[in-house]
XYZ file of C-alpha atoms in Angstrom:
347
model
C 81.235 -14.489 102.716
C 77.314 -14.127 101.624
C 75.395 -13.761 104.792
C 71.880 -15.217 104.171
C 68.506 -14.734 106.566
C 67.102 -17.750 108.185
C 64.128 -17.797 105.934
C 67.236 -17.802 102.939
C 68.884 -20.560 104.604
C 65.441 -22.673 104.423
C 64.330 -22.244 101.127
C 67.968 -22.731 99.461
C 67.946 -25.747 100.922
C 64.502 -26.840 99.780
C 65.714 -26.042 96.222
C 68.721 -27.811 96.674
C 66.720 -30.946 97.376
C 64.587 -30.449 94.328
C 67.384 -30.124 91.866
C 69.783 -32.425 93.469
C 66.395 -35.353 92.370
C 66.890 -33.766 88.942
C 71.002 -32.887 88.482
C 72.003 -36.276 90.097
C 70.931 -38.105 87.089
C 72.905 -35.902 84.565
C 76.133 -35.311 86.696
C 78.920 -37.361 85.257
C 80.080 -40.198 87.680
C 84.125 -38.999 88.043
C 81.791 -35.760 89.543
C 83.122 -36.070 93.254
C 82.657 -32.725 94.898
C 79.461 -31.669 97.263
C 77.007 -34.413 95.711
C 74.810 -36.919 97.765
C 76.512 -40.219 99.155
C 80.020 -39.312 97.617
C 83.400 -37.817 99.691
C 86.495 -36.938 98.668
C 87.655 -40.514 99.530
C 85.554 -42.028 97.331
C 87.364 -39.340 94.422
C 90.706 -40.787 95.925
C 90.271 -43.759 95.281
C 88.558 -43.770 91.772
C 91.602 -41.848 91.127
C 93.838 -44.723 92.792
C 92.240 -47.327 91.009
C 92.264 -45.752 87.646
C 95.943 -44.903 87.486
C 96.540 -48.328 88.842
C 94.485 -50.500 86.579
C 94.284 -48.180 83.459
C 97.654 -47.332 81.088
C 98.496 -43.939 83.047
C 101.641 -42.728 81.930
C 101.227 -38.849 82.342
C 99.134 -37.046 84.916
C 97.770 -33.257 84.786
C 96.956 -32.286 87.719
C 94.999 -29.002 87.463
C 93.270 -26.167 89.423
C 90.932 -23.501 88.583
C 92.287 -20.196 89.712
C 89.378 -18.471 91.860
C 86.624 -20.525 90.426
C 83.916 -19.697 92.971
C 84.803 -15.780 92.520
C 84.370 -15.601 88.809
C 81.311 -17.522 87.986
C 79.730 -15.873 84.929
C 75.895 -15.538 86.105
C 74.542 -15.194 82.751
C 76.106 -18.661 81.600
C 74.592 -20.621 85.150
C 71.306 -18.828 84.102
C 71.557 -20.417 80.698
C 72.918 -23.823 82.136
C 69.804 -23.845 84.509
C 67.778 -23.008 82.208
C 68.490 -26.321 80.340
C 66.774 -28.623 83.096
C 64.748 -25.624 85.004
C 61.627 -24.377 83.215
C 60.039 -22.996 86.313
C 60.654 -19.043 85.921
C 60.152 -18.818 90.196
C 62.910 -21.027 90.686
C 65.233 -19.061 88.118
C 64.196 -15.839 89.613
C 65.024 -16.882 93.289
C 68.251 -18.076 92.009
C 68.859 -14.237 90.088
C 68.116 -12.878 93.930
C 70.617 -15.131 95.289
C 73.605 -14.509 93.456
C 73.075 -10.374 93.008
C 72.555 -10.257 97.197
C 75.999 -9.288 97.475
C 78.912 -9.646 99.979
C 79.980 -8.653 103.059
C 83.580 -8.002 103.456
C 85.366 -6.084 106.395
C 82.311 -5.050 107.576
C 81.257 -3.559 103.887
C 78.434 -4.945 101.618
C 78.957 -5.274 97.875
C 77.119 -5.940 95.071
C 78.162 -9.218 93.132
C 78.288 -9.198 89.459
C 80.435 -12.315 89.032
C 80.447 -15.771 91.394
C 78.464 -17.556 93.954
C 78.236 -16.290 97.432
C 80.403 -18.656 100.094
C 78.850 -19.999 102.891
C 75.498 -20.202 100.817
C 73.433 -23.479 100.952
C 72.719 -23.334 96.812
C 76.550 -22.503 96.086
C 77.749 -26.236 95.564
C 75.174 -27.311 93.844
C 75.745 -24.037 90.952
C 79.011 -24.405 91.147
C 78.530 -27.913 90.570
C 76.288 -27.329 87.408
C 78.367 -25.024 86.211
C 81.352 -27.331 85.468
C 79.165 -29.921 84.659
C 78.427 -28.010 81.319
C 81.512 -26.023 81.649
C 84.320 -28.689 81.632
C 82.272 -32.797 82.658
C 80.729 -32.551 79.257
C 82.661 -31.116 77.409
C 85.704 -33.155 78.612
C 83.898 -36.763 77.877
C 83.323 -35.493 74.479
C 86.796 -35.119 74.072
C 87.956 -38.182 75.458
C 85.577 -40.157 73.271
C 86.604 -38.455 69.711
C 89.603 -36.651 70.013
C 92.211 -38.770 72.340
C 94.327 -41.640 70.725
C 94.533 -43.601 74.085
C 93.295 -44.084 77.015
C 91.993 -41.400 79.393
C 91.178 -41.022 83.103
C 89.076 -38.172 84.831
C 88.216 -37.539 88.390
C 87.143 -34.040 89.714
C 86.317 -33.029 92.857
C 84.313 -29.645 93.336
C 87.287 -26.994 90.841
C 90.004 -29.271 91.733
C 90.654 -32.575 89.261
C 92.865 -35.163 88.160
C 93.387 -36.443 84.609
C 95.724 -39.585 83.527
C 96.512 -40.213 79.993
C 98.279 -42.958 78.516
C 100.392 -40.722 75.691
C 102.159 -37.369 76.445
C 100.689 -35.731 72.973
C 97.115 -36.413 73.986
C 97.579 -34.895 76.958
C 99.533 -31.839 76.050
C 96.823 -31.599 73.274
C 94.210 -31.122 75.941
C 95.816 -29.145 78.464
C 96.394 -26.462 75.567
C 92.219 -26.848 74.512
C 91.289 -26.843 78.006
C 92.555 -23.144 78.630
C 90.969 -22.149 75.408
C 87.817 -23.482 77.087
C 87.717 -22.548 80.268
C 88.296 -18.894 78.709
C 85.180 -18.736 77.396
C 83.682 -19.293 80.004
C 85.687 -16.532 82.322
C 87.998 -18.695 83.935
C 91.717 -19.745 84.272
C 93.577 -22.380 85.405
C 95.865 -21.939 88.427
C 99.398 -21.293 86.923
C 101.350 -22.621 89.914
C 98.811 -25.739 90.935
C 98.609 -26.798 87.150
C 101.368 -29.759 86.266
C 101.932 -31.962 83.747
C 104.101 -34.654 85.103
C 105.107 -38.370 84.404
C 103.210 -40.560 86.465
C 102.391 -44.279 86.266
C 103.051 -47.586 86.569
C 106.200 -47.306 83.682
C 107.468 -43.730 84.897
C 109.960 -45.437 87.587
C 111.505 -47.412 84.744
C 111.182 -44.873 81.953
C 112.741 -41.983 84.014
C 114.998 -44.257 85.714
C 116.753 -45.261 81.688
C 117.220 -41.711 81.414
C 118.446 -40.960 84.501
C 115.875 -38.663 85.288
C 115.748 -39.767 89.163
C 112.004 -40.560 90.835
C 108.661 -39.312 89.323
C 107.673 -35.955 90.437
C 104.632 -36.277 92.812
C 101.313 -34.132 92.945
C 98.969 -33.311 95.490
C 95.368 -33.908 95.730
C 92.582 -34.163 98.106
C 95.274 -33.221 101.016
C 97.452 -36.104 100.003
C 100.663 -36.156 98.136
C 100.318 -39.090 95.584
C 103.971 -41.197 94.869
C 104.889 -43.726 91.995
C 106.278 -47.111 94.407
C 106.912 -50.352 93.742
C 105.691 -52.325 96.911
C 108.775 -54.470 98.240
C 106.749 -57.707 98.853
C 104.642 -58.288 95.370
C 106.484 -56.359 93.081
C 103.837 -54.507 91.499
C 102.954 -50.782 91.454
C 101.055 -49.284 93.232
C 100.020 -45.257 94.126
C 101.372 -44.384 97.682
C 99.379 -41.440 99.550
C 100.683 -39.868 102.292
C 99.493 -36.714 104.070
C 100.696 -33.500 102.380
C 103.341 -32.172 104.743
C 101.928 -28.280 104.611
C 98.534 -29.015 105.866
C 100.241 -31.601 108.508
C 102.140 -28.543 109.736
C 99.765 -26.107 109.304
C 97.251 -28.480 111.810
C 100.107 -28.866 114.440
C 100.467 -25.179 114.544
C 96.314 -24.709 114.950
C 96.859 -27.270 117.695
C 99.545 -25.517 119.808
C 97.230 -22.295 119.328
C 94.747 -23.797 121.219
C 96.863 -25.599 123.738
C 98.363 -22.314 124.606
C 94.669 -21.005 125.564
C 94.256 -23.613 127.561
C 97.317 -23.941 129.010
C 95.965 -23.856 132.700
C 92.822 -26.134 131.819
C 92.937 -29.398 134.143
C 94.436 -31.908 131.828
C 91.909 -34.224 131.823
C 89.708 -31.127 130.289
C 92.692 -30.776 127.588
C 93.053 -34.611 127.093
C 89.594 -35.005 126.080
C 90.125 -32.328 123.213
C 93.063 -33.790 122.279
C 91.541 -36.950 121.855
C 88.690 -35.445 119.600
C 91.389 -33.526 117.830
C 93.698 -36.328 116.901
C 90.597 -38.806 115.989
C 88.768 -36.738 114.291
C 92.421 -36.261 111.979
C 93.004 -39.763 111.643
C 89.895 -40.144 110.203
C 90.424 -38.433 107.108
C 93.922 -39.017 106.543
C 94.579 -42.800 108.117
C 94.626 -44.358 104.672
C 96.265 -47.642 103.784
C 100.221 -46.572 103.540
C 100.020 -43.513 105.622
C 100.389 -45.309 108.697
C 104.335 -43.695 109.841
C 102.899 -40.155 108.555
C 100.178 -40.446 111.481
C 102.592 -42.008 113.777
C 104.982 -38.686 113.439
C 102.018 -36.637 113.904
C 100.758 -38.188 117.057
C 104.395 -37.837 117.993
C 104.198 -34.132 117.351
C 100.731 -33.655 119.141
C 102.290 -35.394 122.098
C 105.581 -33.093 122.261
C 103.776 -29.805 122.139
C 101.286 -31.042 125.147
C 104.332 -31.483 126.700
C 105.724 -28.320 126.283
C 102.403 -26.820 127.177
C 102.348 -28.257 130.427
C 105.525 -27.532 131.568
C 105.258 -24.030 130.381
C 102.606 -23.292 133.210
C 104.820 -22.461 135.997
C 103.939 -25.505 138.523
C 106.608 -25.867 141.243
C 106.507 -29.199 140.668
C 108.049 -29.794 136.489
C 105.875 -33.079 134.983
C 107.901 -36.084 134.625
C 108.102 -38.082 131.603
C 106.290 -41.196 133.518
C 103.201 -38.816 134.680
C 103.129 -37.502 131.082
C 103.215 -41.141 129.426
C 100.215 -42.145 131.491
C 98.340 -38.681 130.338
C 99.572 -39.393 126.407
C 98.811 -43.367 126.701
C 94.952 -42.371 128.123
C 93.872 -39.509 125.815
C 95.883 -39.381 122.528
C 94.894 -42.214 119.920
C 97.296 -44.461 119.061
C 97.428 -43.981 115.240
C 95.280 -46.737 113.294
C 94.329 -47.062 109.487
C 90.628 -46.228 109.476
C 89.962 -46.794 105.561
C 90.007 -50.297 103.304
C 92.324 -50.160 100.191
C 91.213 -47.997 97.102
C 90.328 -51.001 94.847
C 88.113 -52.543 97.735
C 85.514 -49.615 98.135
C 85.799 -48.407 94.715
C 84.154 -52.060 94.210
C 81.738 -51.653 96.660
C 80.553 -48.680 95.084
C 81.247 -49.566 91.698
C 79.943 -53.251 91.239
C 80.225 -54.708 88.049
């Protein structure tokens, strides 16, 4: 974590707001991550829309291996110094990145990456790539792929579709090559190549491969379906089932501390909890997902509650009336991919 003074803090984020007026122009628009007026759910649903609407038969779904960690300084100097002619800014930017670390109590000098939990650190990392892989990669899809070609990156984490298998084995072997140069490495484990699309359920299913494989992104798991009523294809997302378990177990954490909190007290940040989940993840589809996990929530209040030693156990009628006035019932929150993507995208 780089720990940054106050007076830091404020002048990071006046140059952010200086070269966000001048990067903003140049960043390429399937650029997601840590930019003005864009979220990661407008990235899921470009991404929605595109394999949807476009011919997506393979997907790579790819990962930089500790991108914020290995940053080569010299390169972002060069980058900047593309747009940046101002030799104060540069310099303040140098201090930045060579204040060091502070891990386990220890301070470290940093020859390589941006310091976390700096204000400036999106925005470099964000330039970074921008020369590193958003140029370079719309190059590539222009003269070098023989069909079509989908891109959508959020921060070091991105999703490409391609329409033929060759063009995108071709670029998953040039894309290494790349990255290399520029000291980085794509995540062996979170880097597939799978068959995805609106012909992979029929393709696979003449072969008797069984169902397309599915990949993660964003926190949802994204699934090849054919919806029962129209008949057409469409991308199912459904909250990845790690980070669903991984939040239940946060939230029994904390309902063990406050195990002998009134329950109204406890009700109250349950109901922040669970909102505050459902809106991020109650997406069109997704609806049983947040039903189960409501479900869940409501279980291990239970269990709290009658782990605090009353004489008196709870009943399931006195708990219904606390679980019916504090937890949200579960309730899609955002409008189908091709309906804000059109919003934001008019043509």
């Amino acid at each position: 974590m780089g720990i940054a003074a106050l007076e830091d803090k404020i002048v990071q984020q006046a140059v952010v707001t200086i070269l966000n007026c001048i990067y903003e122009e140049r960043f390429r628009g399937f650029s997601y991550g840590f930019r003005p007026r864009r979220s990661a759910h407008d990235a899921l649903d470009a991404l929605a829309v595109g394999i949807n609407t476009q011919r997506v038969s393979w997907v790579l779904d790819a990962d930089i291996q500790g991108f914020f960690d290995n940053i080569d300084h010299k390169w972002l100097i060069r980058f900047l110094e593309h747009e940046i002619a101002d030799r104060r800014i540069l310099r303040l930017i140098r201090k930045w990145l060579k204040a060091g670390v502070s891990e386990g109590g220890q301070w470290s000098e940093t020859k390589v990456g941006t310091p976390q939990g700096a204000v400036i650190s999106p925005l470099l990392a964000n330039v970074y790539l921008h020369y590193v892989f958003d140029v370079w990669v719309e190059a590539w899809r222009k003269k070098v792929a023989a069909g079509r070609v989908i891109v959508v990156r959020y921060a070091d984490d991105f999703v490409l579709g391609f329409e033929r298998r060759a063009d995108a084995e071709r670029f998953l072997e040039e894309l290494r090559e790349r990255l290399g140069k520029f000291g980085l490495e794509l995540h062996a484990d979170k880097t597939r190549l799978i068959e995805f699309g609106r012909w992979a359920i029929a393709n696979r299913r003449k072969r008797g491969a069984g169902k397309p494989e599915t990949f993660d992104f964003l926190g949802f798991t994204h699934i090849c379906e054919i919806n029962p009523k129209s008949g057409y294809f469409v991308v199912k997302r459904k909250t990845v089932r790690k980070r669903k378990r991984a939040k239940l177990r946060e939230i029994y954490q904390q309902l063990r501390r406050r195990m002998h909190a009134p329950p109204r007290e406890t009700g109250e940040w349950l109901r922040s909890v669970v909102e505050g989940y459902f809106r991020y993840h109650a997406v069109p589809g997704n609806i049983r997902t947040l039903g189960s996990f409501r479900r869940a929530v409501c279980w291990l209040w239970l269990k709290t509650l009658r782990r605090r030693g009353d004489k008196r156990r709870i009943s399931w009628q006195s708990f219904y009336r606390l679980d019916n006035r504090y937890v949200p019932k579960p309730h899609i929150c955002h409008p189908f991919p091709s309906v804000r993507f059109a919003a934001m995208h008019p043509r």
